[in-house]
Coordinates of C-alpha atoms in Angstrom, one line a residue:
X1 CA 0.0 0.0 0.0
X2 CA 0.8 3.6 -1.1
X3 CA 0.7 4.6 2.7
X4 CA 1.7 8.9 1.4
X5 CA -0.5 8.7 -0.7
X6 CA -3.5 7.1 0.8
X7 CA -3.0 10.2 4.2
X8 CA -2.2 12.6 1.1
X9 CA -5.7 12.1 -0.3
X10 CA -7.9 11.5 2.9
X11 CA -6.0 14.9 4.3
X12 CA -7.6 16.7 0.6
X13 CA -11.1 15.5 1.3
X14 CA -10.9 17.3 4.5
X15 CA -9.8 20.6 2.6
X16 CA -11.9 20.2 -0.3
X17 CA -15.1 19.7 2.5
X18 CA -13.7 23.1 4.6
X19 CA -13.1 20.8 7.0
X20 CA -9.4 20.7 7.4
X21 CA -8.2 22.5 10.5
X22 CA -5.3 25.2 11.0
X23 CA -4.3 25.7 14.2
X24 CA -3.5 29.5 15.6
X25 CA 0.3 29.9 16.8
X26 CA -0.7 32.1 20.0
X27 CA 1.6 33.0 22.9
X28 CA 0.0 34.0 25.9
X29 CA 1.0 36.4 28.2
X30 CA 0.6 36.5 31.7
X31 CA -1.4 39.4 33.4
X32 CA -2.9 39.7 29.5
X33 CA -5.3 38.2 28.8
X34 CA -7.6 37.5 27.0
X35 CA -5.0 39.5 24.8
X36 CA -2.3 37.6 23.0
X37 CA 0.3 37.4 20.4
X38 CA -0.5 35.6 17.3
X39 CA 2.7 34.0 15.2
X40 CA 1.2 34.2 11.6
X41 CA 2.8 34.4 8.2
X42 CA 3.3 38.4 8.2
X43 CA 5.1 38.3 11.8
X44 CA 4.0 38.6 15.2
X45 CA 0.5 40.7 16.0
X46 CA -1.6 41.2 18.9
X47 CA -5.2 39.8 19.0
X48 CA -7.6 39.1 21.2
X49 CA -9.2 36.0 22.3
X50 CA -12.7 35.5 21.8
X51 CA -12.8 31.2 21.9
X52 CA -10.6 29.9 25.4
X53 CA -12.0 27.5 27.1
X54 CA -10.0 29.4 30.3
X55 CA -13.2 30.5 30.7
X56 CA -12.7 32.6 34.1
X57 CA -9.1 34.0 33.5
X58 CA -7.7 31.3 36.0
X59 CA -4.7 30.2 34.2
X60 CA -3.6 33.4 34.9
X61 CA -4.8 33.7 38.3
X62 CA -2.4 35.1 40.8
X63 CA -2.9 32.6 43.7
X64 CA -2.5 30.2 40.8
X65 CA 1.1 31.1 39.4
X66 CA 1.9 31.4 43.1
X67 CA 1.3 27.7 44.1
X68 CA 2.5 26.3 40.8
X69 CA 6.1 28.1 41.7
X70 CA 5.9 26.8 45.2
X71 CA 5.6 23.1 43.9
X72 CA 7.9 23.5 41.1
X73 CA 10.7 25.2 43.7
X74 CA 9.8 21.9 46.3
X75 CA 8.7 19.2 43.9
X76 CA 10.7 19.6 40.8
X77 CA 9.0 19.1 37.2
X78 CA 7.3 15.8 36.4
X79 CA 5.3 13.3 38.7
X80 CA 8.4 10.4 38.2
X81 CA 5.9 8.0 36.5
X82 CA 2.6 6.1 36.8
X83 CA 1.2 6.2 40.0
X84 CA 0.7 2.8 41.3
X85 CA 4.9 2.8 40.7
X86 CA 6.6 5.7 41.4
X87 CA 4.5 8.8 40.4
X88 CA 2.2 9.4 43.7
X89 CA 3.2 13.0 44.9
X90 CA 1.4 14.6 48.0
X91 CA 0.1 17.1 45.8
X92 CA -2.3 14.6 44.1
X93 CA -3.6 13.5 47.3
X94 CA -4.1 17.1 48.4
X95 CA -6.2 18.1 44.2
X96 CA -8.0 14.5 44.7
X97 CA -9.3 16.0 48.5
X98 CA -10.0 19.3 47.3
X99 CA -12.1 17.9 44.4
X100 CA -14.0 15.3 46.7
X101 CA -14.7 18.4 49.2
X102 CA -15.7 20.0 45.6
X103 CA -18.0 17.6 45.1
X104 CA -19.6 16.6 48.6
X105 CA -18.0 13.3 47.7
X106 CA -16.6 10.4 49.4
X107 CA -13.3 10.3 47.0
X108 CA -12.0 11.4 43.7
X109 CA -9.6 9.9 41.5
X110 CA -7.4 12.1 38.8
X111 CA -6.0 11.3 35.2
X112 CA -4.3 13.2 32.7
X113 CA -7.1 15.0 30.9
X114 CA -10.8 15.0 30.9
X115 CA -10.8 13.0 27.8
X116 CA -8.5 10.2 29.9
X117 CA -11.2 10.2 32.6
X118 CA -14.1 9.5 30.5
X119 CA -12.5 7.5 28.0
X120 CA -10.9 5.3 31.4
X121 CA -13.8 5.3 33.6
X122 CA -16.5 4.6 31.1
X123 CA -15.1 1.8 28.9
X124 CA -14.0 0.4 32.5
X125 CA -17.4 0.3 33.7
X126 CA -18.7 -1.0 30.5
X127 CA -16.1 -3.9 30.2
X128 CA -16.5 -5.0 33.7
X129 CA -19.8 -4.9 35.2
X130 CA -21.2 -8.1 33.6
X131 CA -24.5 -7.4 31.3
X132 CA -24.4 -3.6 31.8
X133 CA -26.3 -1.5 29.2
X134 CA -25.1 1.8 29.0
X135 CA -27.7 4.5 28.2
X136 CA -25.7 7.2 26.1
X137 CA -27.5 10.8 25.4
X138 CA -27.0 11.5 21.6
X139 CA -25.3 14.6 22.1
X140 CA -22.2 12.9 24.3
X141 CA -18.8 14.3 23.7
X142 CA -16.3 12.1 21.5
X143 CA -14.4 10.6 24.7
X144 CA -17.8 9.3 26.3
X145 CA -18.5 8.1 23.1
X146 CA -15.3 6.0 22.9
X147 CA -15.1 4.9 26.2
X148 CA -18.6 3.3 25.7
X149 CA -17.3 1.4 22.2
X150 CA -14.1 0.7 23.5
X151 CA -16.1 -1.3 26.5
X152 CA -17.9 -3.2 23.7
X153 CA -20.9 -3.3 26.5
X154 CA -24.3 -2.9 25.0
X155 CA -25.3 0.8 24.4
X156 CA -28.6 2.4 23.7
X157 CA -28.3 6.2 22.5
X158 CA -31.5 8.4 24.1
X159 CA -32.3 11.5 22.1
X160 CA -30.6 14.7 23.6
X161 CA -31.9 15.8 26.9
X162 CA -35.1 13.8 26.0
X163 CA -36.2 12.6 29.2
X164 CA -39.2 10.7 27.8
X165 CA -37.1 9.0 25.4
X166 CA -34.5 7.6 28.0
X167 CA -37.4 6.3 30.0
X168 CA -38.6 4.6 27.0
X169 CA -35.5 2.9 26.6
X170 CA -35.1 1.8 30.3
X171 CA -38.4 0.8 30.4
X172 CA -37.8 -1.4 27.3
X173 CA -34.6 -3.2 29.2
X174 CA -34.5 -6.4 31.8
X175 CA -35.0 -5.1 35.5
X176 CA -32.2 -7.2 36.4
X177 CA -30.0 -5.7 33.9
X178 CA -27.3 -3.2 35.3
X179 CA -27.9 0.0 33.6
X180 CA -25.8 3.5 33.3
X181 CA -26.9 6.5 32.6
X182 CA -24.3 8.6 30.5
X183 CA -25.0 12.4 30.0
X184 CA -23.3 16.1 30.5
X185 CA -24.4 18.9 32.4
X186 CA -23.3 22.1 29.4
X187 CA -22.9 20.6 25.9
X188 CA -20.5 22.4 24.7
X189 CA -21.4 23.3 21.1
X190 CA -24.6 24.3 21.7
X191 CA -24.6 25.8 25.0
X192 CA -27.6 24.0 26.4
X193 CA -28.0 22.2 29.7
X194 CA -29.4 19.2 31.0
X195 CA -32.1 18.3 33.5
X196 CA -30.4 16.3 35.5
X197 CA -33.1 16.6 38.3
X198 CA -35.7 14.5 36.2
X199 CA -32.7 12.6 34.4
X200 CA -32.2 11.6 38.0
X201 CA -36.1 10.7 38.4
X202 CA -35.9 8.4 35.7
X203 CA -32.5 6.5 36.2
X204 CA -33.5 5.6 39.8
X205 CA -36.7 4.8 38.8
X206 CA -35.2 1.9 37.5
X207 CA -32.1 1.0 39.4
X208 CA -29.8 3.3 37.1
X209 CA -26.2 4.6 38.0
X210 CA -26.1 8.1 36.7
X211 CA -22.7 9.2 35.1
X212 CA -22.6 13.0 34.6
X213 CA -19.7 15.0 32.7
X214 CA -19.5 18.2 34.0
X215 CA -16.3 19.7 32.3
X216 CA -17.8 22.7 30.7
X217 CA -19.4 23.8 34.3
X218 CA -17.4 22.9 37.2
X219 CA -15.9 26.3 37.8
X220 CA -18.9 28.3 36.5
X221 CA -22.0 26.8 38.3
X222 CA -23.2 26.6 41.5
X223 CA -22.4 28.1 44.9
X224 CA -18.8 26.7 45.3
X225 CA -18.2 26.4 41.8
X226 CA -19.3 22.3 41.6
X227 CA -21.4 22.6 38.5
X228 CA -24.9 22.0 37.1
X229 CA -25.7 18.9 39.8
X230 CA -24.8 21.9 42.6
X231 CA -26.6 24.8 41.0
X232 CA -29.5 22.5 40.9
X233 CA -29.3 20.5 44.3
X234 CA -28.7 17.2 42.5
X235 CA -25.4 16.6 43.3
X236 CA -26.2 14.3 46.2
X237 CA -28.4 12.1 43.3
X238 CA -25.4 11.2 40.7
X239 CA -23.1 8.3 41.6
X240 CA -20.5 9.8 39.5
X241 CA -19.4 12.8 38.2
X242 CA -16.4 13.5 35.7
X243 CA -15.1 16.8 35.2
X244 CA -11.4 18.5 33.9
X245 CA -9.3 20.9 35.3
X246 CA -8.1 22.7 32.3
X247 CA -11.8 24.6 31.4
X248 CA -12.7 26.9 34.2
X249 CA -9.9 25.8 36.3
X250 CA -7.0 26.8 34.2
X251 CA -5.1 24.5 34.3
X252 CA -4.6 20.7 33.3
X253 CA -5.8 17.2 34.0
X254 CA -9.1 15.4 34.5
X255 CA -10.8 13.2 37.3
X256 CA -13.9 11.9 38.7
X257 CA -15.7 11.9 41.8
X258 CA -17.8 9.7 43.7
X259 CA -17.8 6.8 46.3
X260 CA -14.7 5.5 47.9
X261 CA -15.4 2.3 46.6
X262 CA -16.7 3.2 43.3
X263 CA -13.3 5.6 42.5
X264 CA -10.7 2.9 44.0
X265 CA -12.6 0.1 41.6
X266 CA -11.8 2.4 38.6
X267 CA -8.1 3.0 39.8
X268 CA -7.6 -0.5 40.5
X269 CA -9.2 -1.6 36.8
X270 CA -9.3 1.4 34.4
X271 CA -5.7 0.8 32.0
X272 CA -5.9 4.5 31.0
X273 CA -5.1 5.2 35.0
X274 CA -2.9 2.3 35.7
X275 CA -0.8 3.2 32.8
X276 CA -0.4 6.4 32.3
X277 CA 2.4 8.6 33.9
X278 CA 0.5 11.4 36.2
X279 CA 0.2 15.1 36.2
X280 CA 3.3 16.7 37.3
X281 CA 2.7 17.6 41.0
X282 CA 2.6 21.6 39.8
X283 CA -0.2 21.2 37.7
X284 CA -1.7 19.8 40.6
X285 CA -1.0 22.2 43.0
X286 CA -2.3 25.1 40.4
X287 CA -5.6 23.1 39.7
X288 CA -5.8 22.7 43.8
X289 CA -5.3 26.3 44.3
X290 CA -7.7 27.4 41.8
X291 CA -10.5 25.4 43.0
X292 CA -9.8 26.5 46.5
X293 CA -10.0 30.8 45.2
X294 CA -12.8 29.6 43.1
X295 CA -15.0 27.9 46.0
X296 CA -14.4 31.1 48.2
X297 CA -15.0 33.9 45.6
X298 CA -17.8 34.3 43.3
X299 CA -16.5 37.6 41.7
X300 CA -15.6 35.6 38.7
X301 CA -18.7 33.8 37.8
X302 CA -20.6 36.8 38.8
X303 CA -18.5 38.8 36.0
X304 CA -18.5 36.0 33.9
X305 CA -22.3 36.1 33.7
X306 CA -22.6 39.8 33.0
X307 CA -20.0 39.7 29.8
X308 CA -22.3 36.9 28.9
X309 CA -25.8 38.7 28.7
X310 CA -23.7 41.8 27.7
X311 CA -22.4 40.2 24.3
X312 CA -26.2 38.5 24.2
X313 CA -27.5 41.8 24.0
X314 CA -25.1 43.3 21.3
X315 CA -25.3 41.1 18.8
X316 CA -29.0 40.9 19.4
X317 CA -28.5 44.7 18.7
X318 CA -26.2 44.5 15.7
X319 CA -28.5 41.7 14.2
X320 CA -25.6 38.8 14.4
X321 CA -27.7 35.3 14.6
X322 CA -26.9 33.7 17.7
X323 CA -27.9 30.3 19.4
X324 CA -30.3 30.9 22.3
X325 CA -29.2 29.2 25.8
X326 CA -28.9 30.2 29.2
X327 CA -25.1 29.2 29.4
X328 CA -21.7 31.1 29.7
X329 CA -21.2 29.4 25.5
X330 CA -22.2 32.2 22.4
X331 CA -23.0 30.4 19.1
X332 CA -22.7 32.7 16.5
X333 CA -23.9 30.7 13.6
X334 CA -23.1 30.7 10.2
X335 CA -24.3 27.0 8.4
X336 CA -21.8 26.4 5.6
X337 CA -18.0 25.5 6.4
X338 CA -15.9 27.5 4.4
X339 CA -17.7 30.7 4.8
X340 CA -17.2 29.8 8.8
X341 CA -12.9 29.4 8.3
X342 CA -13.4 32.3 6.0
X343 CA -14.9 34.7 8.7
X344 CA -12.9 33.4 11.3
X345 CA -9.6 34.4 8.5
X346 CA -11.1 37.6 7.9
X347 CA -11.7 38.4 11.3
X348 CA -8.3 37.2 12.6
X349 CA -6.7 38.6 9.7
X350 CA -8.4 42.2 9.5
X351 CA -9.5 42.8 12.9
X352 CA -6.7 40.9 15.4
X353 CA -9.7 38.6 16.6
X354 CA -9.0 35.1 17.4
X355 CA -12.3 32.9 17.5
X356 CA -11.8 29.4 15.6
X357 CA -14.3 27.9 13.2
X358 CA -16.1 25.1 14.5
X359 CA -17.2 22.8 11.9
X360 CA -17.9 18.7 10.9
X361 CA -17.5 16.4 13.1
X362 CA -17.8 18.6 16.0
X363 CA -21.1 19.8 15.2
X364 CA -23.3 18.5 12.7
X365 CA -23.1 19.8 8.6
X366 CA -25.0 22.8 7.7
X367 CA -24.6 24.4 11.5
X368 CA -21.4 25.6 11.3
X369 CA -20.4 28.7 14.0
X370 CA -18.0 30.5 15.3
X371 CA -17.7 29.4 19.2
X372 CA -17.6 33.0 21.6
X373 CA -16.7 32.5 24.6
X374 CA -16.8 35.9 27.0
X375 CA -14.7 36.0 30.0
X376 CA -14.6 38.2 32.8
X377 CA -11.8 39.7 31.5
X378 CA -12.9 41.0 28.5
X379 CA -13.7 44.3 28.6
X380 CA -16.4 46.9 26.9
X381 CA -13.9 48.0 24.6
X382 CA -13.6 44.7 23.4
X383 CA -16.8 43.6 23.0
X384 CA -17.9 46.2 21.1
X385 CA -14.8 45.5 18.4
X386 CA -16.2 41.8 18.4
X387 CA -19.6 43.1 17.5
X388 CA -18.7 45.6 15.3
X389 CA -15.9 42.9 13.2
X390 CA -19.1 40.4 13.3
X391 CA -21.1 42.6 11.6
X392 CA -18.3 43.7 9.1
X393 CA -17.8 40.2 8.3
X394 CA -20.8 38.5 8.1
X395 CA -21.0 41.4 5.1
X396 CA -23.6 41.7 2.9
X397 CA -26.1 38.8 4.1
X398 CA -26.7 40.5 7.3
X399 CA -27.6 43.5 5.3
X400 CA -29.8 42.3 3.1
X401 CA -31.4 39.9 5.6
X402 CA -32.1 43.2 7.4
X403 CA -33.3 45.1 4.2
X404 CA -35.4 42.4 3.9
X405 CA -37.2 42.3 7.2
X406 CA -37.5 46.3 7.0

């Protein structure tokens, strides 16, 4: 087999679909943000960042830099290996307390990403709990998704946040079978949220462990910052939940929480722990300090919420369509792939916004969008050049949509 040439021609389907992905050569700096330096063809130029998934500022965070110093000055650079070898530092045990406290949970286990921890934990379940059916919402990220084939346990897909429909199902399934519920608190693409509450109703209606990823809210939800499940009082209901550490937290790193039991089973069975060399003890210590400033302070999140509705209510203004949901994630939708990476050029190119097309596979053809994400840190100022660029580039259309409707 021509191996070159067989990548060669899949890698030209992707370009000739507008689906081929560039990435942005962007150096942070720190006390900056959400301002940046790209690294493009015509030399270095300041832009803004409209797309981080930093979504509070916290990588920057000053209590944040301080304990990742601290650790590096006492603990040196990497973690020294797998943890059931050599690679168990204090500082994990101190993150995997602060998350469980997090949580109002009995224990908490950490891997290397949030994709590690659902990939690990779910196709660990499903592989080892004999006859277990796992109930998948439709609208699961890519590493639930895989965890769940990887398993090869039996899977039933419930339409997205269709409560009806997943009762359906379990309705439709042996009592005796063991059953998991798989879901997320904030899809990401769309911004929408889950009820977990009735979710909840349902799954222990019929003897259902509920598995709930929670990356895009812990952080940004809740009293303490412990997502959806706290904001809603449901926490107590899920028997686990999965969330990351490089979102909201600003940092890196992934892990779940629940039962003693139920997180020393995965860590004793789940290859993409047992494996895998563990966070180096200052990422630890920075994810562990900026859970601890995020518990005590709501100034963030407050903040956060007001850039939110404040960017809402601009584009509304300006005209700019805009997916509707009561999360901290902006759509602003555009339906055709290359005119998305052509706007997002345009705007990077003419207007020193960076905001990265999202396009096939990650969301579905024909609702392409440019993914905003406001911070607290973004000021007036730059909203109002965001708004202003959208408008510039989404060009004639949105004028002659609005002619139109005059």
């Amino acid at each position: 087999m021509d191996f070159e040439s067989f990548f060669k021609s899949r890698l030209s389907d992707l370009r000739s679909d507008g689906n081929y992905r560039v990435f942005a050569n962007l150096e942070r700096a720190v006390g900056k943000f959400p301002n940046a330096t790209f690294h493009g063809p015509d030399g270095p130029k300041p832009v803004t960042i409209w797309c981080s998934n930093d979504y509070l500022g916290m990588g920057q965070n000053a209590s944040v830099l301080e304990a990742m110093h601290h650790a590096l000055d006492t603990c040196g650079a990497g973690a020294g290996g797998t943890r059931n070898i050599s690679g168990t530092n204090h500082e994990h045990v101190r993150l995997e307390q602060a998350l469980s406290k997090l949580h109002n949970k009995e224990a908490a286990l950490l891997f290397t990403s949030g994709y590690v921890s659902n990939w690990a934990s779910l196709s660990t379940l499903g592989a080892t709990i004999p006859n277990v059916v796992i109930l998948s919402d439709e609208g699961n990220h890519a590493s639930m998704i895989e965890g769940i084939r990887h398993s090869r346990a039996d899977k039933l897909r419930f339409r997205h946040n269709d409560v009806a429909d997943l009762e359906q199902k379990l309705a439709s399934l042996d009592p005796n079978v063991p059953k998991i519920v798989a879901f997320e608190s904030v899809y990401s693409m769309d911004g929408d949220i889950a009820p977990i509450g009735d979710i909840c109703d349902v799954a222990e209606k019929y003897g259902a462990m509920t598995y709930l990823d929670e990356v895009h809210a812990v952080g940004m939800y809740g009293p303490t910052g412990a997502g959806i499940a706290e904001r809603d009082g449901v926490a107590d209901r899920i028997t686990l939940i999965e969330g990351t550490l490089g979102k909201a937290f600003g940092v890196v790193g992934g892990y779940v929480a629940g039962s003693t039991a139920l997180c020393d089973y995965i860590r004793s069975f789940a290859s993409g722990f047992i494996f895998t060399t563990a966070l180096p003890p200052v990422a630890a210590a920075g994810a562990r300090a900026a859970i601890e400033h995020l518990m005590a302070s709501s100034i963030e999140r407050d903040r956060q919420k007001e850039r939110v509705a404040r960017v809402r209510a601009a584009l509304d203004r300006a005209g700019i369509p805009h997916m509707a949901n009561e999360s901290h994630i902006v759509p602003v939708m555009v339906g055709d792939a290359f005119r998305c990476k052509a706007m997002s050029d345009a705007l990077m190119r003419n207007f020193g916004i960076y905001v990265q097309p999202i396009n096939y596979p990650t969301v579905p053809k024909g609702t392409e969008r440019l993914r905003v994400t406001p911070t607290p840190l973004h000021s007036d100022a730059d909203i109002d050049h965001l708004v202003h660029a959208l408008g510039v580039v989404f060009g004639s259309d949105m004028i002659a949509a609005k002619a139109t409707a005059a």
